[in-house]
Short mmCIF file of C-alpha atoms and ligand atoms in Angstrom, two decimals:
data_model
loop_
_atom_site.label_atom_id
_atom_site.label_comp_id
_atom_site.label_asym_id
_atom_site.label_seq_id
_atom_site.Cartn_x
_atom_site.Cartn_y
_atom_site.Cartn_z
CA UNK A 18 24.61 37.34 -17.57
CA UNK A 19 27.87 35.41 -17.11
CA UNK A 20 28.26 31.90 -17.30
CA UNK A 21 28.96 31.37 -13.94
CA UNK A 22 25.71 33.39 -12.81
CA UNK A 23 23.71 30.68 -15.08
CA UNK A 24 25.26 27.49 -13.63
CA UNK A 25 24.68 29.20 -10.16
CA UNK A 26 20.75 29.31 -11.17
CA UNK A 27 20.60 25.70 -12.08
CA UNK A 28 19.34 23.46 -9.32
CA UNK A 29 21.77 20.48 -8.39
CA UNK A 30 20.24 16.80 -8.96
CA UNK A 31 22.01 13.73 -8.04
CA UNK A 32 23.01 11.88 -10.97
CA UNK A 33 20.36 9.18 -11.57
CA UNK A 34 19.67 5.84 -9.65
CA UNK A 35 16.92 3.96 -10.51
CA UNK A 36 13.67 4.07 -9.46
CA UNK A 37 13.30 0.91 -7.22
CA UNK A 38 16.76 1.43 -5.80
CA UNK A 39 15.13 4.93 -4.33
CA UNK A 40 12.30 3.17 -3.66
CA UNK A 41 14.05 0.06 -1.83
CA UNK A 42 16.67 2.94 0.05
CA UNK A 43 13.32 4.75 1.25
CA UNK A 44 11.45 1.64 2.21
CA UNK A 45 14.76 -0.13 4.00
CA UNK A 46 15.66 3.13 5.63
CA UNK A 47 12.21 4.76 7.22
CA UNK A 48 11.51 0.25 7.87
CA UNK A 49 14.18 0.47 10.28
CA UNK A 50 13.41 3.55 11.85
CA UNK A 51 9.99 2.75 12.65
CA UNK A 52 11.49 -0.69 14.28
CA UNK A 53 13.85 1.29 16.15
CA UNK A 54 10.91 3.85 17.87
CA UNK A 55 7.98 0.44 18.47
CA UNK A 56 7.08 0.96 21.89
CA UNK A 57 8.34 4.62 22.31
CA UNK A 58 5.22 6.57 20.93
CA UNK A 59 4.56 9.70 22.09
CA UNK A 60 1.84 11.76 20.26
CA UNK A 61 -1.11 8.88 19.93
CA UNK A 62 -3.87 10.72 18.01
CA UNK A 63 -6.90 10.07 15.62
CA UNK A 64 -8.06 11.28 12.53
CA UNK A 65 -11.52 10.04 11.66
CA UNK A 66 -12.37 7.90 14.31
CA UNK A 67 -10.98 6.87 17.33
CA UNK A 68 -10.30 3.72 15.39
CA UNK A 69 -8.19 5.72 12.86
CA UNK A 70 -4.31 6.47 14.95
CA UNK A 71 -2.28 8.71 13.48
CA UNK A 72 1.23 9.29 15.38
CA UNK A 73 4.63 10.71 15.09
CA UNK A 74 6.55 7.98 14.10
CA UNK A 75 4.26 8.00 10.54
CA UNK A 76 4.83 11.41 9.98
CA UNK A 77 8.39 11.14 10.81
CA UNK A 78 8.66 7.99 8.61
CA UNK A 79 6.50 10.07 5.64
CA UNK A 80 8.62 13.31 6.03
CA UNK A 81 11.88 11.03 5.81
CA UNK A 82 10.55 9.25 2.46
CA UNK A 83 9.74 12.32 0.65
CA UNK A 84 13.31 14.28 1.60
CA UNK A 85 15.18 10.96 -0.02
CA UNK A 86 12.35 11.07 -3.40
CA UNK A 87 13.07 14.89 -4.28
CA UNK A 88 16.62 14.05 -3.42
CA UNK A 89 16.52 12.12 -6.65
CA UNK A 90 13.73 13.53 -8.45
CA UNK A 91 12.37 16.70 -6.91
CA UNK A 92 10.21 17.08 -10.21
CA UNK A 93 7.80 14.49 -9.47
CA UNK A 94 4.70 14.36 -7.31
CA UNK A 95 4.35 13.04 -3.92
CA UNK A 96 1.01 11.60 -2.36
CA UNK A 97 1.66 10.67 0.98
CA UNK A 98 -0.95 9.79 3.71
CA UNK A 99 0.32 11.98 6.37
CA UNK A 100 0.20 14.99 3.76
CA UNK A 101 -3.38 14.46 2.86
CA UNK A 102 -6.63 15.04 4.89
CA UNK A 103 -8.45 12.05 6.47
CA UNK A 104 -11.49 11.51 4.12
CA UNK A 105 -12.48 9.46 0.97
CA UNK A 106 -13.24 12.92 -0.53
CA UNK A 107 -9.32 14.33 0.21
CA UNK A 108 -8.05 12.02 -0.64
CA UNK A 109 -9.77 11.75 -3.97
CA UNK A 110 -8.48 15.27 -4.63
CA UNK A 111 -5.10 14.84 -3.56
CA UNK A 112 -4.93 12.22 -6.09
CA UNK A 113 -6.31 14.03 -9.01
CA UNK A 114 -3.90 16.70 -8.40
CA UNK A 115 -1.06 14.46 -8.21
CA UNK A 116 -1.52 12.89 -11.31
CA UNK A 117 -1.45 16.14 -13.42
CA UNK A 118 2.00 14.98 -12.97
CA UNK A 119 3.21 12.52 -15.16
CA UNK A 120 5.32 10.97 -11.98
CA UNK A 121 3.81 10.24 -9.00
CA UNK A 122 5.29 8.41 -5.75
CA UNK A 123 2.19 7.20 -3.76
CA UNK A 124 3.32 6.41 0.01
CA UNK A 125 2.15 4.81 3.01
CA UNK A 126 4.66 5.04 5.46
CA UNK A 127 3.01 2.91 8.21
CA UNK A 128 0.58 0.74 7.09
CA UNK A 129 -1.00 -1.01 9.98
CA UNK A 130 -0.36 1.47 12.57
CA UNK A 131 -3.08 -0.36 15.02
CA UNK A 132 -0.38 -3.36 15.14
CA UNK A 133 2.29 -0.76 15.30
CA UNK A 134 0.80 0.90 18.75
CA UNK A 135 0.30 -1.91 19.91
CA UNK A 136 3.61 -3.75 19.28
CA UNK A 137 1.74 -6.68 16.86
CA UNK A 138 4.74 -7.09 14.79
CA UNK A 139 2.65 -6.95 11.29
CA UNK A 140 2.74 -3.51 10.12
CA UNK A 141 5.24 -2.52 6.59
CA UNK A 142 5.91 0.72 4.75
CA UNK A 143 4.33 0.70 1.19
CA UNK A 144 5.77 2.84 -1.68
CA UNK A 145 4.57 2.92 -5.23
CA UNK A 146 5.67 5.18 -8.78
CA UNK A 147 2.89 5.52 -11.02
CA UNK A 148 3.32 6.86 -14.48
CA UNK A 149 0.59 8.52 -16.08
CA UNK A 150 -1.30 6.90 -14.21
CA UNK A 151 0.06 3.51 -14.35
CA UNK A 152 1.75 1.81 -11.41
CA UNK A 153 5.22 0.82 -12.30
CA UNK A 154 7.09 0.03 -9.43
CA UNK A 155 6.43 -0.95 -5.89
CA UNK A 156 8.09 -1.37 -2.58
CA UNK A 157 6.63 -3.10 0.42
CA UNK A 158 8.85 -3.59 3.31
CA UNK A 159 8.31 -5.36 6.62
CA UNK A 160 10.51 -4.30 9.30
CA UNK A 161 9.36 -7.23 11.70
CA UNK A 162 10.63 -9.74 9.46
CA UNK A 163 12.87 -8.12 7.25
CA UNK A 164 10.93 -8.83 3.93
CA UNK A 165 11.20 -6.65 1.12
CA UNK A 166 9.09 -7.57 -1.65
CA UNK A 167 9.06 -5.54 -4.41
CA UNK A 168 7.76 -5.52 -8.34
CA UNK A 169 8.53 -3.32 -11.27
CA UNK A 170 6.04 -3.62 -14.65
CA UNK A 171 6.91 -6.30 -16.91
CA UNK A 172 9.96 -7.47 -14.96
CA UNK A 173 7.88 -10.17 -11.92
CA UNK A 174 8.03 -9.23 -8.53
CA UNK A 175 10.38 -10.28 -5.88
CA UNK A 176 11.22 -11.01 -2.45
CA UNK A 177 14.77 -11.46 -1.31
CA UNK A 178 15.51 -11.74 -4.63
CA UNK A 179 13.41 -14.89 -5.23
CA UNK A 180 10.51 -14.47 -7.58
CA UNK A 181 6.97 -14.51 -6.12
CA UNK A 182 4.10 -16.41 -7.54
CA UNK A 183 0.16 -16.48 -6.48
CA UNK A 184 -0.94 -19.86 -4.50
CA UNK A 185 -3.13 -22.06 -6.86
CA UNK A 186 -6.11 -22.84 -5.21
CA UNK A 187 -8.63 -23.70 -7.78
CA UNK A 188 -11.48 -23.30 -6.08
CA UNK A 189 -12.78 -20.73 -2.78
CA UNK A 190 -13.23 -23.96 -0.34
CA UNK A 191 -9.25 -24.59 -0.47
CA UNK A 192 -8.57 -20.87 0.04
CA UNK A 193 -7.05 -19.01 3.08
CA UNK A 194 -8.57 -15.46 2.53
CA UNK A 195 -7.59 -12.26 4.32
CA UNK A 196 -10.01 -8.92 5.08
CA UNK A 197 -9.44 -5.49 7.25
CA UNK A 198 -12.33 -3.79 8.60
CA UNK A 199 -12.72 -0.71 7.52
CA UNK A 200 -11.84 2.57 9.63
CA UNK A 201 -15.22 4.40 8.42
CA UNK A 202 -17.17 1.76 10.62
CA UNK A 203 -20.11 3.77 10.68
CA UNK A 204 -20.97 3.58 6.61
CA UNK A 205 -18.72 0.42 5.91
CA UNK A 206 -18.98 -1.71 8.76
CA UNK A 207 -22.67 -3.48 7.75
CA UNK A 208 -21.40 -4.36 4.51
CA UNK A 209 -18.80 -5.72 5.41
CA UNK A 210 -20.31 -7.80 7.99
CA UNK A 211 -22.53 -9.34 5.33
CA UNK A 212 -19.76 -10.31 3.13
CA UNK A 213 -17.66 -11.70 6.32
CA UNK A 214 -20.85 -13.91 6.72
CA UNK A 215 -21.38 -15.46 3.42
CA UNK A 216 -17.28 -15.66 2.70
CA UNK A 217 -16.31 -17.40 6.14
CA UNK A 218 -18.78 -20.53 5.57
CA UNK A 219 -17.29 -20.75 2.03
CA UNK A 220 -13.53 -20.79 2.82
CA UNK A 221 -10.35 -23.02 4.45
CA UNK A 222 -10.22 -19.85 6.74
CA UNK A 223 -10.25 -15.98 7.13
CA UNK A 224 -7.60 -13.89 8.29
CA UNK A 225 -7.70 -10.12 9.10
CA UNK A 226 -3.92 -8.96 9.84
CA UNK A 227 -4.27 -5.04 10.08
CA UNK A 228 -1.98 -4.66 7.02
CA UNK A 229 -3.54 -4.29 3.51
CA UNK A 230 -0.14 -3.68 2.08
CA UNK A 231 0.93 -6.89 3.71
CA UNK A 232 -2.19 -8.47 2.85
CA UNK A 233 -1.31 -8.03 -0.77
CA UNK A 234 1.90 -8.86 -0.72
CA UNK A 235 0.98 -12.37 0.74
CA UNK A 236 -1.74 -13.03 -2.00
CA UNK A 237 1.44 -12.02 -4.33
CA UNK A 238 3.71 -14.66 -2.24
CA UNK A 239 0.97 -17.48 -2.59
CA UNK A 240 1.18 -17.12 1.20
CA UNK A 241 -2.94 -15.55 1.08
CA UNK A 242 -5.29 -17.19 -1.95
CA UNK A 243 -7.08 -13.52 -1.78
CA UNK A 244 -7.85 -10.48 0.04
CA UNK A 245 -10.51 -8.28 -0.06
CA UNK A 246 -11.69 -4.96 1.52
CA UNK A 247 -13.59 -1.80 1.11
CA UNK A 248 -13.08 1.87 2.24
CA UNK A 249 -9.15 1.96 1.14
CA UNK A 250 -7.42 4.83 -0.34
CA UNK A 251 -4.12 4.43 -3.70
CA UNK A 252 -1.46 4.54 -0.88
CA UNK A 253 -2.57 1.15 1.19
CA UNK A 254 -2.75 -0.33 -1.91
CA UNK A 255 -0.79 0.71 -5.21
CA UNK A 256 2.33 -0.90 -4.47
CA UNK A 257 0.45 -3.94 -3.58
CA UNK A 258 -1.52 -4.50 -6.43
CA UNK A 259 1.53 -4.54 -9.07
CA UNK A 260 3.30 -7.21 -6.61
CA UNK A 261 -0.04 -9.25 -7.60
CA UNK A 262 -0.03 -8.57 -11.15
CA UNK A 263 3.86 -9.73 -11.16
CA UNK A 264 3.00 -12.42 -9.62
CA UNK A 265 0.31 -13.75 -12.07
CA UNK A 266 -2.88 -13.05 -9.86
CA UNK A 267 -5.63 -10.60 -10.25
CA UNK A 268 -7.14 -7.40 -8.74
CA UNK A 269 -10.08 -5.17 -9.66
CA UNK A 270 -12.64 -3.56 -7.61
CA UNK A 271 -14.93 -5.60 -5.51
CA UNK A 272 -17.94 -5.13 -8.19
CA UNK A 273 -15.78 -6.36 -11.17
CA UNK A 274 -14.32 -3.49 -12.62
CA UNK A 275 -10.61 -3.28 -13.56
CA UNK A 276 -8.53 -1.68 -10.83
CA UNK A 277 -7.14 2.01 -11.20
CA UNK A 278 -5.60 3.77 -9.12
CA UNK A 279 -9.41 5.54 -7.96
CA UNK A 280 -10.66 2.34 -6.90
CA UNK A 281 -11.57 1.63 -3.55
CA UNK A 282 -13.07 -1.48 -2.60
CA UNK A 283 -10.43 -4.02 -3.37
CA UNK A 284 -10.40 -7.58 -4.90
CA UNK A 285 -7.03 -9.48 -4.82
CA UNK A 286 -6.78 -12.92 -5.48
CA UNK A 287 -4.76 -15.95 -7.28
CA UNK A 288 -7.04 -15.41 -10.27
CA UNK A 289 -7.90 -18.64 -10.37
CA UNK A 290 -11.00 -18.19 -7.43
CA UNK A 291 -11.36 -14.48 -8.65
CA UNK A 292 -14.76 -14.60 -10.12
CA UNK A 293 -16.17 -17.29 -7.39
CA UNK A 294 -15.23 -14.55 -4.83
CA UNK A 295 -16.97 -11.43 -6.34
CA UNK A 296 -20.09 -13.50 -6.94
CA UNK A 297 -20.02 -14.57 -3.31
CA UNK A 298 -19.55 -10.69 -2.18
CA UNK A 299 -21.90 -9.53 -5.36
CA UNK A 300 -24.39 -12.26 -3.35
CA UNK A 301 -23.87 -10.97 0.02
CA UNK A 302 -25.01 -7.52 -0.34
CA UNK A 303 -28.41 -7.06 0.85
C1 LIG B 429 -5.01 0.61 7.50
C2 LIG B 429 -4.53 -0.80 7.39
C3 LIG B 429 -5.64 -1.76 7.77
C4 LIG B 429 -6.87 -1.55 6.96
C5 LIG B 429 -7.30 -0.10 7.01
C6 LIG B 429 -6.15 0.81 6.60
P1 LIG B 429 -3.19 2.48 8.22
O1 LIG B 429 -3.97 1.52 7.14
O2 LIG B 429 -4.14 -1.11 6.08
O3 LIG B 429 -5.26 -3.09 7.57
O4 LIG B 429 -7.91 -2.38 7.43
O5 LIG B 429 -8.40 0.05 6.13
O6 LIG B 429 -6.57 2.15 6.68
O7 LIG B 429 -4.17 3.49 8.71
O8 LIG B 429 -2.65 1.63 9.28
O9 LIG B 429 -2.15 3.08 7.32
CA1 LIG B 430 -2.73 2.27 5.23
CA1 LIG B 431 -0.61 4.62 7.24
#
């Protein structure tokens, strides 16, 4: 075999860039895109429930995300939301498989698609790297505002290159607190009707945006004391949840239990009210 035949069979990679400026390049680039298409979709359809929209633009914004990841690093995994099917129990496996890798990109490339249709400008593109595991790095971007926060382990987290620190409400009375109702209404919907009931007496105020990615990234920016919802899958979530850790506040699963990348029913908060909220949701199940 000649030498030449050898180089010929070795596949060309891009010499390296770092993982958040793929990450930032993805989430800047498909941001603007989706801007650039609000109010020109086409293919409206749903997944689970006619409350669940799927539509071209995320697929397109998905399909563009992944080309520019393998462009870089076509060894690791991908888990996408448009390349999974709908359903806790798909995307359980999806996950699983993608972490036999010891790289995985976990994307949501338009998160809060409800506001997207309907042209409520608080929807963002959320992209996270775990390693074994382990979320290391995450990206949210806002197109409507132009916000890019973003968070990489052990080195804070960010927006517009100012870094971001949880509110400091001491106590649940002073806090602004944020929910999303969740898309399986027929299972989730009476649980989370209880909690709404016991939280909203207890609080400044409640807020339900449409974005959990955004959602987190405003408990990260002290702009949110907490968020909380059930029913979510890694990808609304992952990148979020390291912007809160940078940012000195605290998530685990509604119940308690530390958060992983399996965990579903979400608890975000400034830390500080963290354990007044669980026992108010812990209280509110009947
Ligand atoms: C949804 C949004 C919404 C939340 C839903 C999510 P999608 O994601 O984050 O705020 O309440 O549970 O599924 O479908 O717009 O990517
Ligand atoms: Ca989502
Ligand atoms: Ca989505």
């Amino acid at each position: 075999m000649s030498a030449l035949n050898d180089k010929e069979k070795t596949p060309y990679v891009v010499s390296s860039k770092s993982y958040a400026a793929v990450a930032i390049n993805c989430a800047a680039k498909a941001g603007e895109w989706i801007k650039s298409k609000q109010g020109t979709v086409q293919q409206l359809n749903t997944k689970t429930s006619a409350q669940d929209l799927v539509t071209e633009v995320d697929k397109g914004a998905e399909q563009m995300i992944r080309r520019l990841i393998l462009t870089h690093f076509p060894d690791h995994a991908i888990l996408g939301e448009e390349g999974v099917e709908p359903g806790p129990e798909a995307s359980a496996k999806a996950l699983e498989t993608a972490l036999e890798e010891d790289y995985v990109w976990i994307i949501d490339p338009v998160d809060g698609t409800t506001n997207y249709v309907h042209g409520f400008p608080f929807y963002s593109v959320s992209i996270a790297l775990a390693y074994q595991g382990e979320i290391i790095l995450g990206v949210i971007y806002d197109p409507s505002r132009d916000e890019l926060f973003i968070a990489e382990k052990g080195k804070g987290a960010y927006v517009h290159g100012n870094p971001t620190r949880v509110s400091g409400e001491a106590v649940l009375s002073d806090s602004l607190v944020a929910t999303g109702f969740p898309i399986d209404a027929a299972s989730n919907l009476p649980q989370n009707m209880e909690a709404l009931q016991a939280i909203v007496p207890k609080v400044r105020n409640v807020r339900a945006g449409g974005s959990a990615a955004l959602h987190l990234a405003y408990v990260a920016a002290g702009r949110l004391s907490a968020y909380w919802e059930i029913g979510l899958n890694a990808w609304d979530v992952a990148a979020g949840v390291l912007l809160i850790e940078e940012s000195g506040g605290r998530v685990t699963d509604t119940n308690g239990s530390p958060y992983s990348l399996k965990v579903r029913n979400i608890a975000a908060t400034n830390g500080a009210i963290h354990e007044e909220l669980l026992q108010v949701l812990a209280d509110s199940a009947g």
